XYZ file of C-alpha atoms in Angstrom:
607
model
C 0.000 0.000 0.000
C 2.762 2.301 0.697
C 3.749 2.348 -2.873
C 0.775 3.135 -4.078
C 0.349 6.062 -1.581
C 3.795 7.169 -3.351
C 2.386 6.833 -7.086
C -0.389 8.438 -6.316
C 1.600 11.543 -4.662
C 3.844 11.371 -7.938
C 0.652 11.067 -9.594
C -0.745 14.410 -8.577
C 2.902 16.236 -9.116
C 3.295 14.571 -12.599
C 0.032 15.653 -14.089
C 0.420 18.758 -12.527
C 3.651 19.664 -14.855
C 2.480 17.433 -17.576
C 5.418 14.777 -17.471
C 3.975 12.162 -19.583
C 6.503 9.629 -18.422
C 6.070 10.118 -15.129
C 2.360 9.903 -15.067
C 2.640 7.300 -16.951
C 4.834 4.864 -14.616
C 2.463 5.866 -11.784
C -0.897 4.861 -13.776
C 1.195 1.407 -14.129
C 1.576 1.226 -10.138
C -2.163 1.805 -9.797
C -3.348 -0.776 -12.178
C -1.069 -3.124 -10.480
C -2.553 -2.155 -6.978
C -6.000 -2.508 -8.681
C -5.188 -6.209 -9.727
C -3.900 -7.401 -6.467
C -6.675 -5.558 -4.090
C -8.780 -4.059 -5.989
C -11.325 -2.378 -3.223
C -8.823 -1.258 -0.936
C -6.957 0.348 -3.903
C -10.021 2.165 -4.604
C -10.746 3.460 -1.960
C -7.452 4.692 -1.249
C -7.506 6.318 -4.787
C -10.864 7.777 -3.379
C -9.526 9.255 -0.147
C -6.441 10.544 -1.723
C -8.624 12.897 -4.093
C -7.292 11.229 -7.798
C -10.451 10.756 -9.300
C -10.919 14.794 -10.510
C -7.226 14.323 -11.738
C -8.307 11.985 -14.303
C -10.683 13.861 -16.586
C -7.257 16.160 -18.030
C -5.559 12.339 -18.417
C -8.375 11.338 -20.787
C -6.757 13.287 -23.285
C -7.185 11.127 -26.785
C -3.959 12.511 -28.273
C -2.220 11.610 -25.157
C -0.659 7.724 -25.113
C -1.542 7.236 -21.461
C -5.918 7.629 -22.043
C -6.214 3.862 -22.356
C -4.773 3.206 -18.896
C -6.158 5.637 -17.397
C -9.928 4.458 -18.903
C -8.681 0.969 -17.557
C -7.728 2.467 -14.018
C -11.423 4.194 -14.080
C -13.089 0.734 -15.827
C -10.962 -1.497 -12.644
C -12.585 1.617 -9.844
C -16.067 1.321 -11.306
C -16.247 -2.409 -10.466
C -17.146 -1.139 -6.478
C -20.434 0.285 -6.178
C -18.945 2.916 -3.993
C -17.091 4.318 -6.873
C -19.795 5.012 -9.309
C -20.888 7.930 -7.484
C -17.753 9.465 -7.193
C -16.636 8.691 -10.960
C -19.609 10.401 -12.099
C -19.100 13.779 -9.780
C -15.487 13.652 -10.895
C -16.866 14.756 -14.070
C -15.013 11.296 -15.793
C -18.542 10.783 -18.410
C -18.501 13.867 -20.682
C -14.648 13.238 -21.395
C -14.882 9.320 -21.831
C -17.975 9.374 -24.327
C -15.565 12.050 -26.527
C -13.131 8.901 -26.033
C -15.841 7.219 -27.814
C -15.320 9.012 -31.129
C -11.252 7.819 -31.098
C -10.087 4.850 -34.147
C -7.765 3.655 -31.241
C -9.361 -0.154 -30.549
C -7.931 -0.501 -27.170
C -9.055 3.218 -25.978
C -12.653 2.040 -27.248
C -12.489 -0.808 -25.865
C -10.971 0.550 -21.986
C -13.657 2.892 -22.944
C -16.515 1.302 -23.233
C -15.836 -0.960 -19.809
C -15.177 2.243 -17.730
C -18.618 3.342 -18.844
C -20.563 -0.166 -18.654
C -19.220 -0.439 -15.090
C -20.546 3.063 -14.172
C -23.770 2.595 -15.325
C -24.269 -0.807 -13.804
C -26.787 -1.089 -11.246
C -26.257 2.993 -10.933
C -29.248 5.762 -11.695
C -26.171 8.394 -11.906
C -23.991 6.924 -14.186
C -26.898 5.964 -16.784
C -28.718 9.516 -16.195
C -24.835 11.056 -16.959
C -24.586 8.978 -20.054
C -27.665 9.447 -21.161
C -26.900 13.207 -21.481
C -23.686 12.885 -22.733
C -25.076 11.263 -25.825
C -22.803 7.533 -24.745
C -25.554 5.232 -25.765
C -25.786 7.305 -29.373
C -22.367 6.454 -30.545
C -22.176 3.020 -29.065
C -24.916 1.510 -30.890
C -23.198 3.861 -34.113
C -20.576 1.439 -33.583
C -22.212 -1.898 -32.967
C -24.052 -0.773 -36.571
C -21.044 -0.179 -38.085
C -18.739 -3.223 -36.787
C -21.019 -5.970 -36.200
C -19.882 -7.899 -40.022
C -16.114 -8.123 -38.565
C -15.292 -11.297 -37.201
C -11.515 -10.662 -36.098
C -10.644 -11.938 -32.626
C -10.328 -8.140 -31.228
C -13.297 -6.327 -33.306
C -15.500 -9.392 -30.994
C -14.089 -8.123 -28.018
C -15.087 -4.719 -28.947
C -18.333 -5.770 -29.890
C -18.975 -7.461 -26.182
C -17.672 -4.785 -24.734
C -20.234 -2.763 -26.326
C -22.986 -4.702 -25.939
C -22.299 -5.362 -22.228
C -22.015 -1.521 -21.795
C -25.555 -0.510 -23.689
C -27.239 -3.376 -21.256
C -25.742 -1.776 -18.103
C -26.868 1.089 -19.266
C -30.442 0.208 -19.988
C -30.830 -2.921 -17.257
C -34.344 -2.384 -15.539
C -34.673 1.369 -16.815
C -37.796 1.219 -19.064
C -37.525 4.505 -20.781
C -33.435 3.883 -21.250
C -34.611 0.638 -23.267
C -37.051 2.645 -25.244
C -34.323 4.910 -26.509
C -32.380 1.960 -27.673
C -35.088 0.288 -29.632
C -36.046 3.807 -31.342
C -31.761 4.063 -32.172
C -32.550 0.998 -34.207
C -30.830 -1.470 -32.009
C -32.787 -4.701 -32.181
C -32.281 -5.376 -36.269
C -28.707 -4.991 -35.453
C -28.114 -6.815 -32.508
C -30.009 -9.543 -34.729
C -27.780 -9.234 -37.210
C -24.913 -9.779 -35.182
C -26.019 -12.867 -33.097
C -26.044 -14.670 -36.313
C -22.914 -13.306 -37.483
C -20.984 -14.220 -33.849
C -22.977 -17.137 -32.649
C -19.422 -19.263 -32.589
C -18.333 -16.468 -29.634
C -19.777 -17.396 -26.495
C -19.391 -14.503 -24.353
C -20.261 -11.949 -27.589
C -23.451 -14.441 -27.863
C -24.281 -14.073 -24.179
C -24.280 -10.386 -24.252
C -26.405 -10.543 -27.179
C -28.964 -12.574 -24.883
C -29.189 -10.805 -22.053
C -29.533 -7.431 -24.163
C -32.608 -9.142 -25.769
C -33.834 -10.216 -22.681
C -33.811 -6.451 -20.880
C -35.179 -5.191 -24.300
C -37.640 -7.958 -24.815
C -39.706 -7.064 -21.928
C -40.630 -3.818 -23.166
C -43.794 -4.173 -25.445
C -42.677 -1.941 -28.047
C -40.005 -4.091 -28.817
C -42.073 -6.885 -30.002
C -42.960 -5.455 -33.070
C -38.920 -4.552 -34.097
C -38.435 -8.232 -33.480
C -41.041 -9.606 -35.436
C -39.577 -7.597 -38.332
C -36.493 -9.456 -37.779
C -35.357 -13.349 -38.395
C -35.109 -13.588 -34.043
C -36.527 -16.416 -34.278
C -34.705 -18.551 -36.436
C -31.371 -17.277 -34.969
C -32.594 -18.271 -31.236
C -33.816 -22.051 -32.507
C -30.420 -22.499 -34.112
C -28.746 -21.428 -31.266
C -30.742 -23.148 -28.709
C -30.086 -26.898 -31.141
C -26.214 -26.163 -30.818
C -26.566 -25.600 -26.929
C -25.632 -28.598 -24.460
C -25.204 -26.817 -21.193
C -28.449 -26.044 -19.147
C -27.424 -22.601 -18.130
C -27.183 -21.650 -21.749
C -30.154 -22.869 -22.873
C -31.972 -21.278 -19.611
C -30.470 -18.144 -20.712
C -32.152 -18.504 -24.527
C -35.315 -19.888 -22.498
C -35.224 -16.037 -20.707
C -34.960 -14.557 -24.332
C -38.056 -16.583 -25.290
C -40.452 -16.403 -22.902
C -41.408 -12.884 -23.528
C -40.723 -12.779 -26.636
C -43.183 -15.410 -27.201
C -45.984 -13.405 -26.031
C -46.258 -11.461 -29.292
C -48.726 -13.760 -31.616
C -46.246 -13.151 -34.693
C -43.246 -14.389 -32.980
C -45.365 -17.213 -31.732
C -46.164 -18.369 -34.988
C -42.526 -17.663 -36.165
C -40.923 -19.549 -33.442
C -43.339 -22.419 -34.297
C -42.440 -22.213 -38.142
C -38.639 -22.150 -36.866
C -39.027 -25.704 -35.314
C -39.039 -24.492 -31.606
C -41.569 -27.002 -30.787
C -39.576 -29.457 -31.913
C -36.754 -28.496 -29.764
C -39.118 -28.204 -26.652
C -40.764 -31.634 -27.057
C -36.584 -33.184 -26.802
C -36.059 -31.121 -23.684
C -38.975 -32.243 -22.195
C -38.273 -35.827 -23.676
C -34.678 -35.525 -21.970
C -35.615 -34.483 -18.790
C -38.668 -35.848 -17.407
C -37.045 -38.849 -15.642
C -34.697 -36.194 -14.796
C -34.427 -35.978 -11.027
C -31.490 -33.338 -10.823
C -32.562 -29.614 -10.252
C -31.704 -28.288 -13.374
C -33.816 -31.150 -15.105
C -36.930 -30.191 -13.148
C -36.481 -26.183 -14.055
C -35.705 -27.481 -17.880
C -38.719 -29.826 -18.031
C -41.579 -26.887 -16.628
C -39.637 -24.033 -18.723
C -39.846 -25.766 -21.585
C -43.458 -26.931 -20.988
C -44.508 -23.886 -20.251
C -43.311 -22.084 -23.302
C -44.999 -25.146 -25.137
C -48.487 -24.040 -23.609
C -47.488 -20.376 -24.380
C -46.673 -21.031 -27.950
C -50.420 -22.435 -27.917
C -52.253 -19.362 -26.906
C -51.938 -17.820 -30.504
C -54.380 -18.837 -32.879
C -52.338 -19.438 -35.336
C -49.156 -20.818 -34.121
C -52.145 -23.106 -32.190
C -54.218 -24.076 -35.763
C -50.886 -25.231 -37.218
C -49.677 -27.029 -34.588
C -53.097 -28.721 -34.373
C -53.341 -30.284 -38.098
C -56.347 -30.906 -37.581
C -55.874 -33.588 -34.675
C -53.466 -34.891 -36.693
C -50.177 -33.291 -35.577
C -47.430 -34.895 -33.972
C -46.969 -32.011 -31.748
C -50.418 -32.096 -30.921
C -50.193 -36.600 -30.326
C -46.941 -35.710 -28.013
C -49.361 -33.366 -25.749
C -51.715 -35.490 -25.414
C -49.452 -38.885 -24.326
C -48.292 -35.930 -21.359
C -51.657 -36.331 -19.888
C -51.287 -39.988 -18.404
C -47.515 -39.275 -17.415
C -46.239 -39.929 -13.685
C -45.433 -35.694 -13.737
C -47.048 -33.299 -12.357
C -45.464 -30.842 -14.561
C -46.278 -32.695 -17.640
C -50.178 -33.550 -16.508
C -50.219 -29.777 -16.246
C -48.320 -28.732 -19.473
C -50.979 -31.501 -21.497
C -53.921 -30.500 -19.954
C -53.069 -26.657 -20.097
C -52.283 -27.555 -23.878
C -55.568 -29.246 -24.333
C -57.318 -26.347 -22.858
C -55.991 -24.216 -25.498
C -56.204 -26.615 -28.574
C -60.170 -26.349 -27.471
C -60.397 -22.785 -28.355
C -62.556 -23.066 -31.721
C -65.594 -25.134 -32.088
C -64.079 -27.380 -34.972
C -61.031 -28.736 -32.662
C -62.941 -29.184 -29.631
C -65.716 -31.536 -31.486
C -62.779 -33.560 -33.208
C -61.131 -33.884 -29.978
C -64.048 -35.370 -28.071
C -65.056 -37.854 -30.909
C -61.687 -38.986 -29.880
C -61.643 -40.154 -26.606
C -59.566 -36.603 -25.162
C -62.547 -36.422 -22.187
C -61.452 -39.794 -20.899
C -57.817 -39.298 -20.705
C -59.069 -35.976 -18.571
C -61.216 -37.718 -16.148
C -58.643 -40.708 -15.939
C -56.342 -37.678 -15.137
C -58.600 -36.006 -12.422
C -59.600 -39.310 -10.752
C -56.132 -39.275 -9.767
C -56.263 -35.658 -8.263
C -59.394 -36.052 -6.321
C -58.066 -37.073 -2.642
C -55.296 -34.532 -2.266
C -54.540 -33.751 -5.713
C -52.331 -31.341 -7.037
C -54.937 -28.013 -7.443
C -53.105 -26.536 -10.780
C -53.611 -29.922 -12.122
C -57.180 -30.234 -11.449
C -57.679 -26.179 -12.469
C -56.029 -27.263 -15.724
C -57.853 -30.364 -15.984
C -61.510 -28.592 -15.539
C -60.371 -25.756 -18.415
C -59.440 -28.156 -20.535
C -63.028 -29.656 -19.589
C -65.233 -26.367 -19.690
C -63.183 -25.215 -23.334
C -64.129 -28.821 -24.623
C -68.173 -28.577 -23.156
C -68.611 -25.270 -25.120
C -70.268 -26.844 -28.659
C -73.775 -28.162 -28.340
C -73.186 -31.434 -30.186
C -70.434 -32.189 -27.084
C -72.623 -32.205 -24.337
C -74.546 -34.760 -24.429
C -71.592 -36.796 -25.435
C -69.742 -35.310 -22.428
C -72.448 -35.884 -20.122
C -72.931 -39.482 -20.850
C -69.024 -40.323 -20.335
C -69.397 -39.378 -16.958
C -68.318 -35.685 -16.898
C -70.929 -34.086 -14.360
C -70.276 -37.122 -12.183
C -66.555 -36.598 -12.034
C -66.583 -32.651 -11.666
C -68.667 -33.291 -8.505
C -66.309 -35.102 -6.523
C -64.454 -31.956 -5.963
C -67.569 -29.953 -4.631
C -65.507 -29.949 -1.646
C -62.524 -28.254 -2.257
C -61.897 -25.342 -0.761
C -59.817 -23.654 -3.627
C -61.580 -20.980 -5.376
C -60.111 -21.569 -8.998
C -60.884 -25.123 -8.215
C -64.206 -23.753 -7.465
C -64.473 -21.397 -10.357
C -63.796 -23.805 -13.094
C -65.848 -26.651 -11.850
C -68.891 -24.481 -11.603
C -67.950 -22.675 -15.260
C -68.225 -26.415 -16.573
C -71.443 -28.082 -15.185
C -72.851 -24.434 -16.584
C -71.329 -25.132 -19.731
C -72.641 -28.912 -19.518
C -76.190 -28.183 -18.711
C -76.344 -25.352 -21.364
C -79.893 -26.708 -23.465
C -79.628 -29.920 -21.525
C -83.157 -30.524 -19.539
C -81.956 -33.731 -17.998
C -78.681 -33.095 -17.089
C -79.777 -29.363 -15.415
C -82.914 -31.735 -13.354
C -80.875 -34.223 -12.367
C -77.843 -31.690 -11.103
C -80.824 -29.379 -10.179
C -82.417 -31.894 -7.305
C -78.574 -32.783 -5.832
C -79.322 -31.511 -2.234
C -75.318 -31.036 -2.042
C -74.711 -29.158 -4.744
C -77.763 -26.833 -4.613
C -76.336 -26.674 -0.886
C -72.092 -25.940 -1.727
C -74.144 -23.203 -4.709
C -76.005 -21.579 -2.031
C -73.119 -21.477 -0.024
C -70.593 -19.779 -2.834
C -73.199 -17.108 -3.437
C -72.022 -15.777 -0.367
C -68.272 -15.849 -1.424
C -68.171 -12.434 -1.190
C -63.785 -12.788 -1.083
C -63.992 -14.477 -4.179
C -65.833 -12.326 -6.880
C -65.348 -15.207 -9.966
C -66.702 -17.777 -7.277
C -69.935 -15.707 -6.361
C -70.905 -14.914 -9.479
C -70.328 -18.558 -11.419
C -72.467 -19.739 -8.332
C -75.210 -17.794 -8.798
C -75.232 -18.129 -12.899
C -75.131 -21.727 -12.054
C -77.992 -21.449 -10.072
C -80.122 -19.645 -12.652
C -79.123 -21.792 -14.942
C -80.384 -25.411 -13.846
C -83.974 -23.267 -12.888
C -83.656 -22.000 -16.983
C -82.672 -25.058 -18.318
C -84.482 -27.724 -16.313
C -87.617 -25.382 -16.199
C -88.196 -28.350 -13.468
C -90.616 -27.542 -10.606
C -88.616 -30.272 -7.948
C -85.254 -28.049 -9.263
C -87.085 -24.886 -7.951
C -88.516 -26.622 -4.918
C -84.555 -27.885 -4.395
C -83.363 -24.100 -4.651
C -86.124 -22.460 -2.700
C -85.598 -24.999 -0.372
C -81.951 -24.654 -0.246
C -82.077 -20.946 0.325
C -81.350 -20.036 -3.311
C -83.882 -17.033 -3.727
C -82.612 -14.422 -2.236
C -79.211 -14.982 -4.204
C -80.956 -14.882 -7.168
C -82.736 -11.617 -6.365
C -79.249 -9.908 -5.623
C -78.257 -11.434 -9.106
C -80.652 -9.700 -10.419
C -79.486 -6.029 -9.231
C -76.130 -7.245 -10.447
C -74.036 -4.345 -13.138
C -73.593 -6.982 -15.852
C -76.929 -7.434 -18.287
C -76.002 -10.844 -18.716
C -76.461 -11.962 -15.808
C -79.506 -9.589 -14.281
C -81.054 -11.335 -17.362
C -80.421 -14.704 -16.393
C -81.881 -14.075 -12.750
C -84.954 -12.744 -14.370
C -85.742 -15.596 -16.348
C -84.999 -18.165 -13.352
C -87.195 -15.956 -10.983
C -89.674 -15.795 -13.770
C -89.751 -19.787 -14.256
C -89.837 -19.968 -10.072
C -92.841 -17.914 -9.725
C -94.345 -19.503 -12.680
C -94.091 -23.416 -11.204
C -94.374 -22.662 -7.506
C -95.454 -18.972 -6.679
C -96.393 -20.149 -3.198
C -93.691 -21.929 -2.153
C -91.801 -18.747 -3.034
C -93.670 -16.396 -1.877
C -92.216 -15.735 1.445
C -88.593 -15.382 -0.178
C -89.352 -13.370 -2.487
C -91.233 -10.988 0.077
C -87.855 -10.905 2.302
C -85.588 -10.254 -0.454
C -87.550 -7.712 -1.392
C -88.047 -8.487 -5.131
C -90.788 -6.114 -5.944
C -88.919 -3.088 -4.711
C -86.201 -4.710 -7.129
C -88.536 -4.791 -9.969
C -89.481 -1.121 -8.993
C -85.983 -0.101 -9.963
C -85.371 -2.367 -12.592
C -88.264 -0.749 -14.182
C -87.585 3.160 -12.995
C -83.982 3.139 -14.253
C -83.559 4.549 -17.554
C -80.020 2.800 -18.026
C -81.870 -1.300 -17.883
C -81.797 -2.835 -20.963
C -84.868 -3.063 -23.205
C -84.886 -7.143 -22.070
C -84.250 -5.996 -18.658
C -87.308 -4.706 -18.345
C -89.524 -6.508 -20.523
C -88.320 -9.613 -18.382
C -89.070 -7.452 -15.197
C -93.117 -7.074 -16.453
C -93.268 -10.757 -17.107
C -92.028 -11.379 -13.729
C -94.320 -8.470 -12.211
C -97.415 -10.312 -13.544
C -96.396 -14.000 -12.618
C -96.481 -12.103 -8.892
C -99.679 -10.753 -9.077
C -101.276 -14.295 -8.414
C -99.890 -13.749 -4.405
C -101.773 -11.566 -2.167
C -98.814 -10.184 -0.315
C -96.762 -9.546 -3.396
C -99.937 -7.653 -5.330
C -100.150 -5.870 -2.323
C -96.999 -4.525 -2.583
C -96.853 -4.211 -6.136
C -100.310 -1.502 -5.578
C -98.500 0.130 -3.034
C -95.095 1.300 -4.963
C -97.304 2.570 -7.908
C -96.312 0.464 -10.398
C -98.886 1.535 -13.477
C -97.177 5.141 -13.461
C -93.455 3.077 -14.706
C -95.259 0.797 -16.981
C -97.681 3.202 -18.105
C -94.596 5.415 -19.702
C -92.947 2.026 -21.255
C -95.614 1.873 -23.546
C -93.915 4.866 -25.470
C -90.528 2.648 -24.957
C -88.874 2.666 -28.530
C -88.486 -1.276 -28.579
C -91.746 -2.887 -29.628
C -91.653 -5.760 -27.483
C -90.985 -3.601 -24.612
C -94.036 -1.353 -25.123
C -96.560 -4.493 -26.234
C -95.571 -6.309 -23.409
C -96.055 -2.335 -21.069
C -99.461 -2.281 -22.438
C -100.244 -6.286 -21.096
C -98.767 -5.467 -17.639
C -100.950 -2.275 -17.285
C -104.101 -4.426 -18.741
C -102.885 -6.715 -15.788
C -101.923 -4.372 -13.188
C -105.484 -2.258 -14.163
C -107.758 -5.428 -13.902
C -106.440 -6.134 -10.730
C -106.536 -3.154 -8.570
């Protein structure tokens, strides 16, 4: 240490007079002490005030600038030094560096700045307006053909520095991908893919930028994905591939690149990663195995990276998927049923894929996830289930393998998107089915567990697939023991909140049950539908000028159904009903207004 206490007093007294031999011997000393110790050298160099004698040193006529960039690159390693470098004023002088034709003061250069912007708000913010970034990616555009040994180590060098400099900084990564950066950083990955570390940089650059949405679109214009599927086929190591894995995820969220990375034979390369690694039991097989499943699933969620991998149920992609499903793996029994899920977005697929035999394989799979089963597995499982029950022609077919029976053993699971998609999919099931909606209508323990989840008020999804539920087996049963089951089961008064509820949809459906309840047992109603206060509903209903023409024409029906219960007609007299209806029979929708001027005929003749 006492030497370098020494160089740096010669330091101060040779810049001072300009000896460029003596400053010269002493920068030597420093980088030495740098090498050996670096933070203690540092901070020494700190304390000793050097750091404002540097910005005359970064002369670019003088021989000595590419040391003393070194010196600054070696002092910019410790986070306590960024700070300092920055205040020293050492950025406006090196990003003038930046316009030199010497390749080692570029490349000294262009490390003193990476490590000063790294993981540092100052650094990138005194870059930034400097102009660094500017001429950097000037470079990288104008040297990224070369393929000499040293023009590569410029080339990481410059990479590394622009990702420093835009690392978690959202508007820093804009400016990049408006300078044009993306085509060219392309470019160059194909170009360099034989240099690892040039080809790392490259990744992790796309992986900062790639997160930025308005990157997508300068990627799609480019051949990204080709150049990451060739790359990812030469890779053996796990970290390497991880890394491309990073580059892909997001990047596979833009539809075009999904369908690019499909035509690119990415799928291919996932299906031997998952084929290598499920019996995996090692760490990095289990993180290789759901990355690359995942990304599978995520390639399926565009339509048209989905279509093609689907043939037409004849795909081999689409046959690998579905031999997941029976697999020992969690993972896997995720990734297929996930998959199947969103192969069963269209009508077409989903009727091919229950002609053959897919709803089997699914209840095979959630027979085995019943008594402490894995809950993303039987979430999964159910979508796949609910997408699949969506045609008409599949529901009876679906029904009579067994599907209703299945979804009800986990009525008792106390996992709300457990919950959610097992009521989405008896709704879907019953859809037009009388039978199915009576028989599912008179289970005491599911009318009970509906009842129940119409009081989720935690779980929003839950509540409100409950109650549609419970309109729905009323609507599509039109069953007087399903409304006995629901009035018994304390269903009313859930269905007369429904009915207040801010989506038409499903005010609608409530109507139409309550209509059908008061229809095929008025008195057995009666007394729910005086606590819940339905008339006072139907008041409002029919005052509010926002309720949709079917909103209220549904809310008349209802009004006269009630008119054959002496409490209810009393009520119905007292709020002054004939002054709303009388003014609907000017309502601009015709069925509205005819069916105003029968509820006033009604309401008149019974006064």
């Amino acid at each position: 240490m006492d030497n370098l206490t020494e160089a740096l007093q010669k330091l101060k007294l040779a810049s001072g007079d300009g000896a460029a031999h003596g400053v010269e011997i002493c920068l030597d000393c420093l980088l030495k002490a740098l090498a050996n110790t670096n933070t203690e050298a540092s901070m020494k160099i700190q304390e000793m005030g050097i750091l404002p004698l540097f910005p005359n040193l970064l002369n670019p006529q003088s021989s000595c600038t590419p040391k003393v960039a070194n010196i600054i690159a070696e002092l910019a390693k410790n986070e306590f030094m960024r700070s300092p470098c920055v205040d020293a004023g050492l950025i406006p002088p090196l990003v003038q560096l930046l316009n030199s034709t010497d390749q080692e003061v570029l490349l000294q250069t262009g490390r003193a700045l990476g490590n000063i912007c790294y993981d540092s708000h100052e650094g990138r913010s005194a870059v930034h307006l400097a102009g660094g970034a500017q001429i950097v990616a000037e470079h990288i555009k104008s040297l990224y053909q070369n393929t000499e040994p040293e023009n590569e180590k410029l080339l990481t060098v410059f990479c590394g520095m622009l990702m420093n400099y835009s690392n978690d900084n959202d508007s820093l990564q804009a400016q990049l991908i408006n300078m044009g950066v993306i085509p060219t950083l392309v470019k160059l990955l194909g170009i360099h893919s034989h240099n690892a570390s040039l080809t790392e940089m490259c990744l992790i650059a796309f992986g900062n930028l790639a997160e930025l949405e308005s990157s997508k679109e300068q990627f799609a214009s480019t051949n990204i994905a080709e150049e990451l599927v060739r790359l990812f086929q030469k890779q053996a190591e796990h970290d390497k591939k991880e890394m491309i894995f990073e580059v892909l995820a997001p990047l596979a969220e833009n539809d075009v690149i999904k369908l690019q990375l499909v035509e690119a034979g990415l799928v291919e390369c996932l299906l031997d990663v998952v084929a290598q690694t499920v019996d995996g039991e090692r760490e990095e097989d289990i993180a290789q195995l759901k990355t690359a499943s995942d990304l599978m699933v995520l390639l399926l969620l565009g339509d048209e990276s989905m279509q093609k991998l689907f043939e037409g149920g004849k795909g081999s992609v689409f046959q690998r998927v579905l031999s997941w499903i029976p697999s020992n793996n969690h993972q896997l029994q995720l990734a297929g049923a996930l998959a199947i899920a969103n192969f069963a977005r269209n009508d077409g697929n989903c009727i091919h894929m229950v002609d053959t035999g897919i709803v089997q394989k699914l209840l095979d799979l959630l027979d085995r996830h019943v008594e402490e089963g894995n809950v993303t597995v039987q979430h999964a499982a159910l979508s796949a289930l609910r997408n699949l029950a969506i045609p008409v022609v599949n529901k009876s077919k679906m029904l009579s393998a067994g599907v209703a029976d299945v979804v009800l053993k986990f009525l008792q699971s106390e996992m709300p998107p457990v919950q959610f998609k097992l009521l989405g999919t008896l709704r879907m099931l019953i859809d037009t089915q009388a039978e199915a909606a009576d028989q599912l209508g008179t289970n005491g323990k599911l009318v009970e567990r509906l009842v129940e989840w119409c009081e989720a008020k935690d779980h929003a999804g839950v509540m409100g697939e409950s109650n549609r539920l419970l309109s729905a087996l009323i609507r599509h049963s039109k069953s007087k023991e399903v409304v006995r089951s629901v009035i018994q089961g304390g269903g009313v008064k859930h269905l007369v909140t429904m009915a207040t509820s801010e989506h038409m949809i499903m005010q609608n459906e409530a109507l139409v049950a309550l209509g059908l309840i008061a229809a095929l047992d008025l008195v057995a109603a009666e007394k729910d539908f005086v606590g819940a206060s339905l008339v006072s509903v139907l008041h409002k209903l029919l005052s509010d000028e926002r309720s949709a023409p079917e909103i209220k024409y549904n809310s008349m029906i209802l009004i006269c159904a009630l008119m054959g219960s002496e409490p209810l007609h009393k009520e119905v007299q007292s709020l002054a009903f004939i002054d709303v209806v009388s003014k609907l029979r000017a309502h601009e929708n015709k069925t509205v207004s005819h069916q105003a001027s029968l509820t006033e005929q009604r309401l008149t003749a019974q006064s």
